[in-house]
Amino acid sequence: MALIKRPRQDDCETLVIQPLVNIQTEGNEVIVEAEMVGLTKDDISLDLKGSELTLRGKTRQNNETVPKGYTVIYKERCPLEYVRSFVVGDDIDKSKIDAQYVNGILRVKLLKSKDAQPKKIEIKG
Amino acid sequence: MAIIPWKPKETWWDPFRDLETIQNEMNKLFDSSLVRFGDRNAGLLDGAWSPAIDVYDSKDNVMVKADIPGMSKDEIDVSVRNDILMIKGEKKHEKETNEKDYVKTERFYGAFNRALRLPSEVDASKVEATYKNGVLELILPKKEESKPKQITIDVK
């Protein structure tokens, strides 16, 4: 099998990227899973401004990446800044947004408000 | 001039509308595949998913870090032969969901396999591996015989 050779980069610039997301609905839940690798819980911010939900996260800066006593042989993991915004619909209960960060995935759980759930309307007659 | 029958405005043929659609599609393509990887040759060009890797060297150890989000540590397979390190794994959907429940699926799934040559031979039995926040960290102690040796020269 061929070895993948990539250029050595001692000092790569910060990339600002949109995290890749999966969005799925399950009953009255909407689950957004964003790939934001190598952060800690405190590096992530989740803001709701009006109906705009913004995920942000900033990873490892160049000077922090090289462990003490080590030298760089090669480097592909550049400093990253994650930013992505979503518009949250009116049917989402904005007071019940819940987020969890596990294994590099930020999982945001949104709940549809009661009013937005389908109601069966009886027909009289 | 011939009289053109009236149609609702949306159905008029607009020669620029198609161009705009193409432009939008192209923007989307570049946004989703190239921006994410910067100048790395993955995604659009390789059609395969492979984690980004850093290799660091010190007197006694080699350290390797790899970005592998959203896996469990049992799904990652690390092996060492002489100075070749192999990191393998398969990223699976966490659970089966009906396709119709997905609004968007952008994350990559599937198998990956990366092999790389380490700066020196390492002792495969003493490799330490941790997986935290989506980052795999390996500390590979160098073999005694491949460590740099200090030779003192007596000046007479």
CSV table of N, CA, C and O in Angstrom, one decimal, chain A residues 1 3-4 6 9 15-17 19-26 33 35 37-40 60 65-67 69-77 84 101 103-105 107, chain B residues 35-36 39-41 50-58 61 63 65 67 69-71 91 94-95 97 101-109 114-115 117 131 133-135:
chain,number,residue,atom,x,y,z
A,1,MET,N,0.8,-1.2,0.0
A,1,MET,CA,0.0,0.0,0.0
A,1,MET,C,0.9,1.2,0.0
A,1,MET,O,1.9,1.3,0.6
A,3,LEU,N,2.3,4.9,0.7
A,3,LEU,CA,2.2,5.8,1.8
A,3,LEU,C,1.7,7.1,1.2
A,3,LEU,O,2.1,7.6,0.2
A,4,ILE,N,0.9,7.7,2.0
A,4,ILE,CA,0.3,9.0,1.6
A,4,ILE,C,1.3,10.1,2.0
A,4,ILE,O,1.6,10.2,3.2
A,6,ARG,N,2.2,14.0,2.3
A,6,ARG,CA,1.7,15.3,2.3
A,6,ARG,C,2.7,16.3,2.7
A,6,ARG,O,3.6,15.9,3.5
A,9,GLN,N,4.1,21.0,7.1
A,9,GLN,CA,3.7,22.4,7.3
A,9,GLN,C,4.0,22.7,8.8
A,9,GLN,O,3.3,22.2,9.7
A,15,LEU,N,-7.6,28.1,9.6
A,15,LEU,CA,-8.7,28.0,8.6
A,15,LEU,C,-10.0,28.2,9.3
A,15,LEU,O,-10.3,27.7,10.4
A,16,VAL,N,-10.8,29.1,8.7
A,16,VAL,CA,-12.2,29.3,9.2
A,16,VAL,C,-13.1,28.4,8.4
A,16,VAL,O,-13.2,28.6,7.2
A,17,ILE,N,-13.7,27.4,9.0
A,17,ILE,CA,-14.5,26.5,8.2
A,17,ILE,C,-15.9,26.3,8.9
A,17,ILE,O,-16.1,26.6,10.0
A,19,PRO,N,-18.4,23.8,10.2
A,19,PRO,CA,-18.4,22.4,10.6
A,19,PRO,C,-19.5,21.6,9.8
A,19,PRO,O,-20.5,22.1,9.4
A,20,LEU,N,-19.1,20.4,9.4
A,20,LEU,CA,-20.1,19.5,8.7
A,20,LEU,C,-21.2,19.1,9.7
A,20,LEU,O,-20.9,18.8,10.8
A,21,VAL,N,-22.4,19.2,9.2
A,21,VAL,CA,-23.5,18.8,10.1
A,21,VAL,C,-24.4,17.7,9.5
A,21,VAL,O,-24.6,17.6,8.3
A,22,ASN,N,-25.0,17.0,10.5
A,22,ASN,CA,-26.1,16.1,10.1
A,22,ASN,C,-27.3,16.7,10.9
A,22,ASN,O,-27.2,17.0,12.1
A,23,ILE,N,-28.4,16.8,10.2
A,23,ILE,CA,-29.6,17.3,10.9
A,23,ILE,C,-30.7,16.2,10.7
A,23,ILE,O,-30.9,15.8,9.6
A,24,GLN,N,-31.3,15.8,11.8
A,24,GLN,CA,-32.3,14.8,11.6
A,24,GLN,C,-33.5,15.1,12.6
A,24,GLN,O,-33.3,15.8,13.6
A,25,THR,N,-34.6,14.7,12.2
A,25,THR,CA,-35.8,14.9,13.1
A,25,THR,C,-36.3,13.6,13.6
A,25,THR,O,-36.1,12.5,12.9
A,26,GLU,N,-36.7,13.6,14.8
A,26,GLU,CA,-37.1,12.4,15.5
A,26,GLU,C,-38.3,12.8,16.3
A,26,GLU,O,-38.1,13.4,17.4
A,33,GLU,N,-26.0,17.6,14.6
A,33,GLU,CA,-24.7,17.0,15.0
A,33,GLU,C,-23.7,17.7,14.2
A,33,GLU,O,-23.7,17.6,12.9
A,35,GLU,N,-19.6,18.3,13.4
A,35,GLU,CA,-18.2,17.8,13.6
A,35,GLU,C,-17.3,18.9,14.0
A,35,GLU,O,-16.9,19.7,13.1
A,37,VAL,N,-13.8,18.9,15.8
A,37,VAL,CA,-12.8,18.0,16.4
A,37,VAL,C,-11.8,18.8,17.2
A,37,VAL,O,-11.4,19.9,16.9
A,38,GLY,N,-11.4,18.1,18.3
A,38,GLY,CA,-10.3,18.6,19.1
A,38,GLY,C,-10.5,19.8,20.0
A,38,GLY,O,-9.6,20.6,20.2
A,39,LEU,N,-11.8,20.0,20.4
A,39,LEU,CA,-12.1,21.1,21.2
A,39,LEU,C,-12.3,20.6,22.6
A,39,LEU,O,-12.5,19.4,22.9
A,40,THR,N,-12.4,21.5,23.6
A,40,THR,CA,-13.0,21.1,24.9
A,40,THR,C,-14.3,21.9,25.0
A,40,THR,O,-14.6,22.8,24.2
A,60,ARG,N,-6.8,24.7,19.0
A,60,ARG,CA,-5.3,24.8,19.0
A,60,ARG,C,-4.8,25.9,18.1
A,60,ARG,O,-4.9,25.8,16.9
A,65,THR,N,0.3,23.9,19.6
A,65,THR,CA,0.1,22.5,19.1
A,65,THR,C,1.3,21.6,19.3
A,65,THR,O,1.1,20.4,19.5
A,66,VAL,N,2.5,22.2,19.3
A,66,VAL,CA,3.6,21.3,19.4
A,66,VAL,C,3.9,20.9,20.9
A,66,VAL,O,4.1,21.8,21.7
A,67,PRO,N,3.8,19.6,21.2
A,67,PRO,CA,3.9,19.2,22.6
A,67,PRO,C,5.4,19.6,23.1
A,67,PRO,O,6.3,19.6,22.3
A,69,GLY,N,9.0,19.5,24.2
A,69,GLY,CA,10.1,18.6,24.0
A,69,GLY,C,10.1,17.9,22.7
A,69,GLY,O,10.9,17.1,22.4
A,70,TYR,N,9.1,18.2,21.9
A,70,TYR,CA,8.9,17.5,20.6
A,70,TYR,C,9.2,18.5,19.5
A,70,TYR,O,9.0,19.7,19.6
A,71,THR,N,9.6,18.0,18.3
A,71,THR,CA,9.7,18.9,17.1
A,71,THR,C,8.8,18.3,16.1
A,71,THR,O,8.4,17.1,16.1
A,72,VAL,N,8.4,19.2,15.2
A,72,VAL,CA,7.4,18.8,14.2
A,72,VAL,C,8.1,18.0,13.0
A,72,VAL,O,9.1,18.4,12.5
A,73,ILE,N,7.6,16.8,12.8
A,73,ILE,CA,8.1,16.1,11.6
A,73,ILE,C,7.1,16.4,10.4
A,73,ILE,O,7.6,16.6,9.3
A,74,TYR,N,5.9,16.3,10.7
A,74,TYR,CA,5.0,16.8,9.7
A,74,TYR,C,3.6,17.1,10.3
A,74,TYR,O,3.2,16.5,11.3
A,75,LYS,N,2.9,18.0,9.6
A,75,LYS,CA,1.8,18.6,10.2
A,75,LYS,C,0.7,18.8,9.2
A,75,LYS,O,0.9,19.5,8.2
A,76,GLU,N,-0.5,18.3,9.5
A,76,GLU,CA,-1.6,18.6,8.6
A,76,GLU,C,-2.8,19.3,9.4
A,76,GLU,O,-3.7,19.8,8.8
A,77,ARG,N,-2.7,19.1,10.7
A,77,ARG,CA,-3.8,19.6,11.5
A,77,ARG,C,-3.6,21.1,11.8
A,77,ARG,O,-2.8,21.5,12.7
A,84,ARG,N,-20.7,28.4,12.2
A,84,ARG,CA,-21.9,28.1,11.4
A,84,ARG,C,-23.2,28.6,12.0
A,84,ARG,O,-23.3,28.4,13.2
A,101,TYR,N,-21.2,17.7,24.1
A,101,TYR,CA,-20.0,17.6,23.2
A,101,TYR,C,-19.3,16.3,23.6
A,101,TYR,O,-18.9,16.1,24.7
A,103,ASN,N,-16.7,13.2,21.9
A,103,ASN,CA,-15.8,12.7,20.9
A,103,ASN,C,-15.7,13.5,19.6
A,103,ASN,O,-15.7,13.0,18.5
A,104,GLY,N,-15.7,14.8,19.8
A,104,GLY,CA,-15.5,15.7,18.7
A,104,GLY,C,-16.8,16.1,18.0
A,104,GLY,O,-16.7,16.7,16.9
A,105,ILE,N,-17.9,15.6,18.5
A,105,ILE,CA,-19.2,15.9,17.9
A,105,ILE,C,-20.0,16.8,18.8
A,105,ILE,O,-20.2,16.4,20.0
A,107,ARG,N,-23.6,17.9,19.7
A,107,ARG,CA,-24.9,17.4,19.5
A,107,ARG,C,-25.9,18.4,20.1
A,107,ARG,O,-26.0,18.6,21.3
B,35,VAL,N,-13.2,24.1,0.7
B,35,VAL,CA,-12.9,25.0,1.8
B,35,VAL,C,-12.5,24.2,3.0
B,35,VAL,O,-11.6,24.5,3.7
B,36,ARG,N,-13.2,23.1,3.3
B,36,ARG,CA,-13.0,22.3,4.4
B,36,ARG,C,-11.6,21.8,4.5
B,36,ARG,O,-11.0,21.7,5.6
B,39,ASP,N,-5.8,23.2,1.5
B,39,ASP,CA,-5.0,22.7,0.3
B,39,ASP,C,-4.8,21.2,0.4
B,39,ASP,O,-3.9,20.7,-0.3
B,40,ARG,N,-5.4,20.5,1.3
B,40,ARG,CA,-5.2,19.1,1.4
B,40,ARG,C,-5.9,18.3,0.2
B,40,ARG,O,-7.0,18.7,-0.2
B,41,ASN,N,-5.3,17.3,-0.2
B,41,ASN,CA,-5.8,16.6,-1.3
B,41,ASN,C,-6.8,15.5,-0.9
B,41,ASN,O,-6.5,14.3,-1.0
B,50,SER,N,-10.1,10.7,4.9
B,50,SER,CA,-8.9,10.2,5.7
B,50,SER,C,-8.6,11.3,6.7
B,50,SER,O,-8.6,12.5,6.4
B,51,PRO,N,-8.2,10.9,7.9
B,51,PRO,CA,-8.0,11.9,9.0
B,51,PRO,C,-6.7,12.7,8.8
B,51,PRO,O,-5.8,12.1,8.2
B,52,ALA,N,-6.7,13.9,9.3
B,52,ALA,CA,-5.5,14.7,9.3
B,52,ALA,C,-4.6,14.2,10.4
B,52,ALA,O,-5.1,13.9,11.5
B,53,ILE,N,-3.3,14.2,10.1
B,53,ILE,CA,-2.4,13.7,11.0
B,53,ILE,C,-1.2,14.6,11.3
B,53,ILE,O,-0.7,15.3,10.4
B,54,ASP,N,-0.7,14.7,12.5
B,54,ASP,CA,0.5,15.4,12.9
B,54,ASP,C,1.5,14.4,13.4
B,54,ASP,O,1.1,13.4,14.1
B,55,VAL,N,2.8,14.5,13.1
B,55,VAL,CA,3.8,13.7,13.6
B,55,VAL,C,4.8,14.5,14.3
B,55,VAL,O,5.3,15.5,13.7
B,56,TYR,N,5.1,14.2,15.6
B,56,TYR,CA,6.1,14.9,16.3
B,56,TYR,C,7.2,14.0,16.8
B,56,TYR,O,7.0,12.8,17.0
B,57,ASP,N,8.4,14.5,16.9
B,57,ASP,CA,9.6,13.7,17.3
B,57,ASP,C,10.3,14.2,18.5
B,57,ASP,O,10.4,15.4,18.7
B,58,SER,N,10.7,13.3,19.4
B,58,SER,CA,11.6,13.8,20.5
B,58,SER,C,12.7,12.7,20.7
B,58,SER,O,12.7,11.8,19.9
B,61,ASN,N,10.6,9.5,22.1
B,61,ASN,CA,9.3,9.1,21.6
B,61,ASN,C,9.0,9.7,20.3
B,61,ASN,O,9.6,10.8,19.9
B,63,MET,N,5.4,11.1,18.6
B,63,MET,CA,4.0,11.3,19.0
B,63,MET,C,3.2,11.6,17.7
B,63,MET,O,3.6,12.3,16.8
B,65,LYS,N,-0.7,12.5,16.3
B,65,LYS,CA,-2.1,12.9,16.6
B,65,LYS,C,-2.9,12.9,15.3
B,65,LYS,O,-2.4,13.3,14.3
B,67,ASP,N,-7.0,13.5,13.8
B,67,ASP,CA,-8.3,14.0,14.0
B,67,ASP,C,-9.3,13.0,13.5
B,67,ASP,O,-9.5,12.9,12.2
B,69,PRO,N,-13.1,12.5,14.3
B,69,PRO,CA,-14.3,12.8,15.1
B,69,PRO,C,-15.4,11.7,15.1
B,69,PRO,O,-15.5,11.0,14.0
B,70,GLY,N,-16.1,11.6,16.2
B,70,GLY,CA,-17.3,10.8,16.2
B,70,GLY,C,-17.1,9.3,16.1
B,70,GLY,O,-18.0,8.7,15.5
B,71,MET,N,-16.0,8.8,16.7
B,71,MET,CA,-15.9,7.3,16.7
B,71,MET,C,-15.8,6.9,18.1
B,71,MET,O,-15.6,7.7,19.0
B,91,LYS,N,-16.0,4.4,10.2
B,91,LYS,CA,-17.0,5.3,10.9
B,91,LYS,C,-18.4,4.9,10.4
B,91,LYS,O,-18.7,4.9,9.2
B,94,GLU,N,-24.3,6.2,13.7
B,94,GLU,CA,-24.5,5.8,15.1
B,94,GLU,C,-25.7,4.9,15.3
B,94,GLU,O,-25.7,4.0,16.1
B,95,LYS,N,-26.8,5.2,14.6
B,95,LYS,CA,-27.9,4.3,14.7
B,95,LYS,C,-28.7,4.4,13.4
B,95,LYS,O,-28.6,5.4,12.7
B,97,THR,N,-31.6,5.1,11.2
B,97,THR,CA,-32.7,6.0,11.2
B,97,THR,C,-33.3,6.0,9.8
B,97,THR,O,-32.6,5.7,8.8
B,101,ASP,N,-36.1,10.9,7.8
B,101,ASP,CA,-35.9,11.7,9.0
B,101,ASP,C,-34.7,12.6,8.9
B,101,ASP,O,-34.5,13.5,9.7
B,102,TYR,N,-33.8,12.4,7.9
B,102,TYR,CA,-32.7,13.2,7.7
B,102,TYR,C,-33.0,14.5,7.0
B,102,TYR,O,-33.6,14.4,5.9
B,103,VAL,N,-32.6,15.6,7.5
B,103,VAL,CA,-32.8,16.9,6.8
B,103,VAL,C,-31.5,17.1,6.0
B,103,VAL,O,-31.6,17.6,4.9
B,104,LYS,N,-30.4,16.8,6.6
B,104,LYS,CA,-29.1,17.1,6.0
B,104,LYS,C,-28.1,16.0,6.5
B,104,LYS,O,-28.1,15.7,7.6
B,105,THR,N,-27.3,15.5,5.6
B,105,THR,CA,-26.2,14.6,6.0
B,105,THR,C,-25.0,15.0,5.3
B,105,THR,O,-24.8,14.7,4.1
B,106,GLU,N,-24.1,15.7,6.0
B,106,GLU,CA,-22.9,16.1,5.4
B,106,GLU,C,-21.6,15.4,5.9
B,106,GLU,O,-20.6,15.4,5.3
B,107,ARG,N,-21.8,14.8,7.1
B,107,ARG,CA,-20.6,14.1,7.7
B,107,ARG,C,-20.2,12.9,6.9
B,107,ARG,O,-21.1,12.2,6.3
B,108,PHE,N,-18.9,12.6,6.9
B,108,PHE,CA,-18.4,11.4,6.2
B,108,PHE,C,-18.6,10.1,7.0
B,108,PHE,O,-18.4,10.1,8.2
B,109,TYR,N,-18.9,9.1,6.3
B,109,TYR,CA,-19.0,7.8,6.9
B,109,TYR,C,-18.2,6.8,6.0
B,109,TYR,O,-18.0,7.1,4.9
B,114,ARG,N,-4.9,4.8,7.0
B,114,ARG,CA,-3.7,5.7,6.7
B,114,ARG,C,-2.4,5.0,7.2
B,114,ARG,O,-2.4,4.5,8.3
B,115,ALA,N,-1.4,5.0,6.4
B,115,ALA,CA,-0.2,4.4,6.8
B,115,ALA,C,0.9,5.5,6.6
B,115,ALA,O,0.8,6.4,5.7
B,117,ARG,N,5.2,6.6,7.5
B,117,ARG,CA,6.5,6.1,7.9
B,117,ARG,C,7.0,7.0,9.1
B,117,ARG,O,6.9,8.3,9.0
B,131,TYR,N,-7.8,8.4,23.2
B,131,TYR,CA,-8.8,9.0,22.2
B,131,TYR,C,-9.7,10.0,23.0
B,131,TYR,O,-10.4,9.6,23.9
B,133,ASN,N,-12.0,13.8,22.8
B,133,ASN,CA,-12.5,14.9,22.0
B,133,ASN,C,-12.3,14.7,20.5
B,133,ASN,O,-12.1,15.7,19.8
B,134,GLY,N,-12.3,13.5,20.0
B,134,GLY,CA,-12.2,13.2,18.6
B,134,GLY,C,-10.8,13.2,18.1
B,134,GLY,O,-10.5,13.1,16.9
B,135,VAL,N,-9.8,13.3,19.0
B,135,VAL,CA,-8.4,13.3,18.6
B,135,VAL,C,-7.7,12.0,19.2
B,135,VAL,O,-7.8,11.8,20.4
